[in-house]
Structures are given as C-alpha cells and as structure tokens.
Short mmCIF file of C-alpha atoms in Angstrom, two decimals:
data_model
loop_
_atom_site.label_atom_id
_atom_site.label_comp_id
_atom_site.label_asym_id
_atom_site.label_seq_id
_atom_site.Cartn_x
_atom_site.Cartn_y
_atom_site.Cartn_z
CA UNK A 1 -12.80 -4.13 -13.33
CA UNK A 2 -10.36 -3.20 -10.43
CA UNK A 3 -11.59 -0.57 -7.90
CA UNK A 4 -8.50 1.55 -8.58
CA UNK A 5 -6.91 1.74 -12.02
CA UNK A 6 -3.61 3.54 -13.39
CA UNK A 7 -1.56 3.77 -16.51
CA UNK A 8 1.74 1.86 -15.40
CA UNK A 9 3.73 3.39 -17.63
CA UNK A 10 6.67 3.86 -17.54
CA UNK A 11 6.65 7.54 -18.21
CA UNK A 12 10.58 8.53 -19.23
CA UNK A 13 11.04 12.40 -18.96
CA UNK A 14 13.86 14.68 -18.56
CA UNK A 15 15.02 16.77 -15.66
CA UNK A 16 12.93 20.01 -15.65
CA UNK A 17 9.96 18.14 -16.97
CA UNK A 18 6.37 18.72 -16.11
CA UNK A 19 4.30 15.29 -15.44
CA UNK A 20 1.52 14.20 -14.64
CA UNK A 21 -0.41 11.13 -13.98
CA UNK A 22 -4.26 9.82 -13.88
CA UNK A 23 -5.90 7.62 -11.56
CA UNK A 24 -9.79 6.46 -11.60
CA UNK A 25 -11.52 4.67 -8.62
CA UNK A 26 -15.10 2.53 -9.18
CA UNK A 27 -16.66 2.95 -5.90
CA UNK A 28 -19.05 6.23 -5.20
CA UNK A 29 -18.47 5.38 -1.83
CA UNK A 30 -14.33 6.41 -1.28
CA UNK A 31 -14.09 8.92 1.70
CA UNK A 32 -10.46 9.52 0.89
CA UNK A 33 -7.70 9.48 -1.61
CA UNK A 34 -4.29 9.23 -1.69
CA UNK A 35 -0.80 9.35 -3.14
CA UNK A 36 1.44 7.18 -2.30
CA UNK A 37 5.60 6.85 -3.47
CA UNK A 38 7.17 3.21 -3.90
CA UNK A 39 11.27 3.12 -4.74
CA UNK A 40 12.56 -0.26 -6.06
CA UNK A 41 12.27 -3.14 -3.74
CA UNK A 42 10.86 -0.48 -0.46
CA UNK A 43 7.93 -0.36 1.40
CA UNK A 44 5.16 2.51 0.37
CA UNK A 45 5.38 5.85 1.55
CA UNK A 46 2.64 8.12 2.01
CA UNK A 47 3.18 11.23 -0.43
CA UNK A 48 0.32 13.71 -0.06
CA UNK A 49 -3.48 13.51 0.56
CA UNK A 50 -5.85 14.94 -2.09
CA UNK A 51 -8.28 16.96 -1.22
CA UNK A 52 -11.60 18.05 -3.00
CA UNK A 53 -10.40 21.24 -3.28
CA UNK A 54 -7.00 20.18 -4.94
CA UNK A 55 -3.99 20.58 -2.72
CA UNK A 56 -0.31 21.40 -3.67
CA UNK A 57 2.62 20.25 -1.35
CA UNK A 58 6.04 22.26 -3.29
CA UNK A 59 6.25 20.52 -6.69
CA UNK A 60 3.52 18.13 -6.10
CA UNK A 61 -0.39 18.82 -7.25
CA UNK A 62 -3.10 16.51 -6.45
CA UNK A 63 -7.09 17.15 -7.95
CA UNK A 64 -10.13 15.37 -7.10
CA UNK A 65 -13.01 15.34 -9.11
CA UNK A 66 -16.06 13.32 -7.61
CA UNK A 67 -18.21 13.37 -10.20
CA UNK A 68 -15.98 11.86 -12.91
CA UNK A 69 -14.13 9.47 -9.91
CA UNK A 70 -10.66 10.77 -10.79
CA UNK A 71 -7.60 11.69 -9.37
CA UNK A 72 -4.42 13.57 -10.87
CA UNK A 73 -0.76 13.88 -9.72
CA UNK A 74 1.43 16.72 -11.13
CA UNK A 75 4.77 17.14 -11.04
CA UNK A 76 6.67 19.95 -12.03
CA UNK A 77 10.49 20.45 -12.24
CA UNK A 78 11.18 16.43 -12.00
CA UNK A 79 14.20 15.99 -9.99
CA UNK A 80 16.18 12.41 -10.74
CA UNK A 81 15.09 11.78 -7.11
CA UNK A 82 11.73 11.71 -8.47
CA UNK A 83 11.90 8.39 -10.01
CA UNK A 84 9.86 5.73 -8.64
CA UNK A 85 6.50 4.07 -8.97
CA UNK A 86 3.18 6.31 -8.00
CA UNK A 87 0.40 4.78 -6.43
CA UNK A 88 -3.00 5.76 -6.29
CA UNK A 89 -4.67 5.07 -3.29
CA UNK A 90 -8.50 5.01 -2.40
CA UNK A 91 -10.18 4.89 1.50
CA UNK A 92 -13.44 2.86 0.81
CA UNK A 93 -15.74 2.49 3.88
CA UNK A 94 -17.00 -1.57 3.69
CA UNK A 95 -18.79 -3.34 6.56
CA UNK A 96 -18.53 -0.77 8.59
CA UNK A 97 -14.44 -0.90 8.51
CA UNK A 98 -12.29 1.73 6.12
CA UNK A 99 -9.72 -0.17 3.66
CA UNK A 100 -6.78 1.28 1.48
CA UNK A 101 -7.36 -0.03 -1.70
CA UNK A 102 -4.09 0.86 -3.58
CA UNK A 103 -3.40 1.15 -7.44
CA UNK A 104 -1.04 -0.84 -9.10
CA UNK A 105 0.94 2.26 -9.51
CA UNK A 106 2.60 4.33 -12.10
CA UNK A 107 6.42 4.26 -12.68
CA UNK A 108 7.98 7.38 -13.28
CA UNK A 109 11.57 7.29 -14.69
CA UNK A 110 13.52 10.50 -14.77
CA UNK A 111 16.54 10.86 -16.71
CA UNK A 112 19.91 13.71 -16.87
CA UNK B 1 11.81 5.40 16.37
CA UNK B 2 11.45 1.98 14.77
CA UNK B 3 7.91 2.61 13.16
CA UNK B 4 6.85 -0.57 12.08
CA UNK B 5 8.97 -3.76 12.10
CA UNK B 6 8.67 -6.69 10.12
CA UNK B 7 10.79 -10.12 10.46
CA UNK B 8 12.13 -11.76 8.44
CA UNK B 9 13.20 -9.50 5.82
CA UNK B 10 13.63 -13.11 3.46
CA UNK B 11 12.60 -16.24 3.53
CA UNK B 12 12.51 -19.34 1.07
CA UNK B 13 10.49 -22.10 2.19
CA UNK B 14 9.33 -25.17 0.26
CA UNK B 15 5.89 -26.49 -0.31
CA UNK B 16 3.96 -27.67 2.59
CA UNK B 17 6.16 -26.28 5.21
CA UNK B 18 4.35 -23.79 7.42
CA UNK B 19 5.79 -20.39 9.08
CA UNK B 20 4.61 -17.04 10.24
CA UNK B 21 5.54 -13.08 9.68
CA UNK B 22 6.23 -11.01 12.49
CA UNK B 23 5.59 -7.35 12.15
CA UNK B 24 5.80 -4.99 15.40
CA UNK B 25 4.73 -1.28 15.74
CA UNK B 26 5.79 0.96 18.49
CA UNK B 27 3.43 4.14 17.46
CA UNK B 28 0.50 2.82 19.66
CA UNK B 29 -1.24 2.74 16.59
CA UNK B 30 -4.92 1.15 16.48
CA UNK B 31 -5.13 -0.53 13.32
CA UNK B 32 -2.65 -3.08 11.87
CA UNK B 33 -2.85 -4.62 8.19
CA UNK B 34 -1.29 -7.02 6.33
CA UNK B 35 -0.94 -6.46 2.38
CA UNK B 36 1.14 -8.80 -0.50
CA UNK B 37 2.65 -7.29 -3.39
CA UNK B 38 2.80 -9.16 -6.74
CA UNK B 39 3.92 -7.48 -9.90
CA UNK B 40 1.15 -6.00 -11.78
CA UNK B 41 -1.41 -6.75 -9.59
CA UNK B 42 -0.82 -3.80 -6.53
CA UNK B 43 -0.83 -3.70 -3.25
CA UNK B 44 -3.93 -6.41 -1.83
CA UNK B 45 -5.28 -6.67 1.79
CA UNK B 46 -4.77 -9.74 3.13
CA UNK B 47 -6.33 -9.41 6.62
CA UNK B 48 -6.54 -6.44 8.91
CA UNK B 49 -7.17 -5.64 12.90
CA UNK B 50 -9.23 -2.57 13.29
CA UNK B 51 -8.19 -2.59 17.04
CA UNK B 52 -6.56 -4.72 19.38
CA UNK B 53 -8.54 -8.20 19.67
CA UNK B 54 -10.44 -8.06 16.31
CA UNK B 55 -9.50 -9.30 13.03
CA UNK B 56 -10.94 -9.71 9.60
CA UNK B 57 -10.65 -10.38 5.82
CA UNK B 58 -9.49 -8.70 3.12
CA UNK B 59 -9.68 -9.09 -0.45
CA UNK B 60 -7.09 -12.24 -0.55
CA UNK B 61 -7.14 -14.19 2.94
CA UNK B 62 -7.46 -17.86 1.48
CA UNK B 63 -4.18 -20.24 2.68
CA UNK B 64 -3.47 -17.60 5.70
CA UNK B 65 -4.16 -16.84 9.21
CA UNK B 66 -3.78 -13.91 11.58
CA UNK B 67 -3.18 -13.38 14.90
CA UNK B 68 -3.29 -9.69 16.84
CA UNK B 69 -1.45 -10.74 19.69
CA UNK B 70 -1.51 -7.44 21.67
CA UNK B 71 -1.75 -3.62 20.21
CA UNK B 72 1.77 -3.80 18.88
CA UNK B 73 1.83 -7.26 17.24
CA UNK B 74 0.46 -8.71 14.58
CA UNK B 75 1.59 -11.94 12.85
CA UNK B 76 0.53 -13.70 9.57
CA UNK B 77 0.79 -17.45 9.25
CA UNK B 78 1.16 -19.65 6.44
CA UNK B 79 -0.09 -23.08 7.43
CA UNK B 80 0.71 -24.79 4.26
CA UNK B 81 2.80 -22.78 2.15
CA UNK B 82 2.33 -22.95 -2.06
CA UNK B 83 4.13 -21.51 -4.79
CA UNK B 84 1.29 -18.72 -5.50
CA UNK B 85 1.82 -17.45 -1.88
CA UNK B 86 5.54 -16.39 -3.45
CA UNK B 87 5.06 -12.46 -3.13
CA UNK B 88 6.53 -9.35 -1.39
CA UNK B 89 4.28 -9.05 2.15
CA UNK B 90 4.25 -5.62 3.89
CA UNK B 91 2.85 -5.09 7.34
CA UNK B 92 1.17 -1.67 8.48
CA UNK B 93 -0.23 0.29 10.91
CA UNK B 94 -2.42 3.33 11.43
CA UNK B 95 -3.86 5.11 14.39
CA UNK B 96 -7.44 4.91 12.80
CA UNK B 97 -8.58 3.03 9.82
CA UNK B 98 -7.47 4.37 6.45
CA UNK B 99 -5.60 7.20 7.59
CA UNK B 100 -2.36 7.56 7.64
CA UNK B 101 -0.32 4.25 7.16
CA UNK B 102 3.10 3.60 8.17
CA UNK B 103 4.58 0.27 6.55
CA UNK B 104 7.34 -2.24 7.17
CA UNK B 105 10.41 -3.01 4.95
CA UNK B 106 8.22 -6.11 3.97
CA UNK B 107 9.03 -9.50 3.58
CA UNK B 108 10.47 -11.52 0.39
CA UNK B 109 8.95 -15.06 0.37
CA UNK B 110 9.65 -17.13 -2.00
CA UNK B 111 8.02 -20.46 -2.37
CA UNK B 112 9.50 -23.39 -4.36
#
C-alpha cells in the first residue's frame, strides 16, 4: 500500500466550478501535511499547509482529519490558471530524520 | 534570488557511462534532498542531507551516490547508468527537515 494515496484523475471542470480532491496517508505518525502544485514538465511548488484546524488561503481550503488519516483540497471559482496536477504531501518523522513523502498527485484540468 | 539550481537541465547518456547532477542553493538552507519523478509513481526520495556533512537513504538509493560538498551543494552520481534510472530528478532544499521545500527546475535523464 503506498504511504500517501490520491485519485489521479483527471478531474475536467468548467470555469466557476467548485472542486475538490481527497488524499489518505498510512502512517499515524505524520507531523505535517501538505499541498503541493505541479504544472507540466516544472518543479513542485508548495501551495498551502493544512492545518488541524482546516485553513483557507483565498479560493483554496485544506481539512485534516487525524482520526480517519485524510486530507481534502477545495477549490472554489476554478480559474483556467488552476490547471495542473495536486499533490498531497505527508511530513513523516523516521529514524529520527523528517521526510516529505509526496502523492502521486491529482490532475486538475480546467476548461472555458 | 536563484533559489535552488540544478545542472544540467537534460541529459541522454547510454548504458554504463557514469555522470553526476549538480544542484546549488543560495538560501543557506540546512537540509538538501534529492527526489526522481516517474509517471505514476510520485515524487520518491532518493537520498537526503539533514545538515551539512551528513547524508542518508531514502526510499530508492540503489545504483546512486551522494555527495554534500559544502551547505550549498549537493550532487547525485550515477556510477553506472541503466535504462530504469531514465526519470525526471529534482533537487531541494529546506531550512529544517520537512518544512518548507524549495525545488530545482529538475533534470531530464534519459537512459538508452
């Protein structure tokens, strides 16, 4: 089973849409989680953090939940801008050293 | 500000030959990490530097070898490359583990 697992879509929605993707992680132990963006052939780029507490940067919505090991991205009023590939990203302390373990990602596809 | 710099950008090389990536950061970070991409399979930690003169293993470090020459660099090395070593590598860096990481434009190798 991989540590972090997403739906890779593609997810196709209009401009205006609301979306939303799902991310679950395996290990108990994960201090941190993250979202990070990908565009076509680019490096990563750090999106927002997600916070127990859920945590909202504009359009952007990220949720925690511990207990089920799950993480959620919302999007509301997708831009065409907004198309790229999502990934979920999980801080997992291991011989006394912190890793990113990243998702394979979810690719979002926005259309006019 | 350059961030984090990785050379080359492409590189074809054939089976057997040997060469190394390059990556440079000028944000005094701590921590450096190297990561290949493969479709479908994520981001995966190839080896890592928690601080200047330490190195060790990630989740895929068989057929490579790292160096952490001072606090800026930190080069991978393909002693003997093979065609499963084809991939997308990206370099990063963060000023603690886990937190917070800044990556290169990556590298396209392609091994034939």
């Amino acid at each position: 089973r991989k540590e972090v697992e997403q739906d890779p879509g593609p997810f196709n929605v209009p401009e205006g849409a609301t979306v939303a993707f799902n991310c679950t992680y395996s290990n108990s132990a994960s201090q941190s989680f993250f979202w990070y963006r990908q565009d076509c052939r680019k490096e990563p780029k750090l999106l927002m953090s997600v916070y127990s507490s859920g945590n909202e940067d504009g359009r952007f919505t990220a949720q925690l939940n511990r207990a089920s090991q799950y993480i959620s991205l919302l999007i509301r009023d997708s831009k065409l801008s907004d198309s790229a590939t999502y990934l979920c990203v999980v801080n997992i302390l291991t011989d006394s050293s912190y890793k990113l373990i990243f998702g394979s990602g979810t690719r979002l596809l926005v259309r006019p | 500000n350059a961030g984090v710099t990785q050379t080359p950008k492409f590189q074809v090389l054939k089976t057997g030959q040997s060469m190394t990536l390059q990556c440079a950061q000028d944000m005094n970070h701590n921590s450096m990490y190297w990561y290949r991409q493969d479709p479908g399979m994520g981001l995966r930690l190839i080896y890592y530097s928690a601080s200047e003169g330490t190195t060790d293993k990630g989740e895929v470090p068989n057929g490579y070898n790292v160096s952490r020459l001072n606090k800026r660099e930190f080069s991978l090395r393909l002693e003997s490359a093979a065609p499963s070593q084809t991939s997308v590598y990206f370099c990063a860096s963060s000023e603690s583990q886990g937190y917070g990481y800044t990556f290169g434009s990556g590298t396209r190798l392609t091994v034939v």
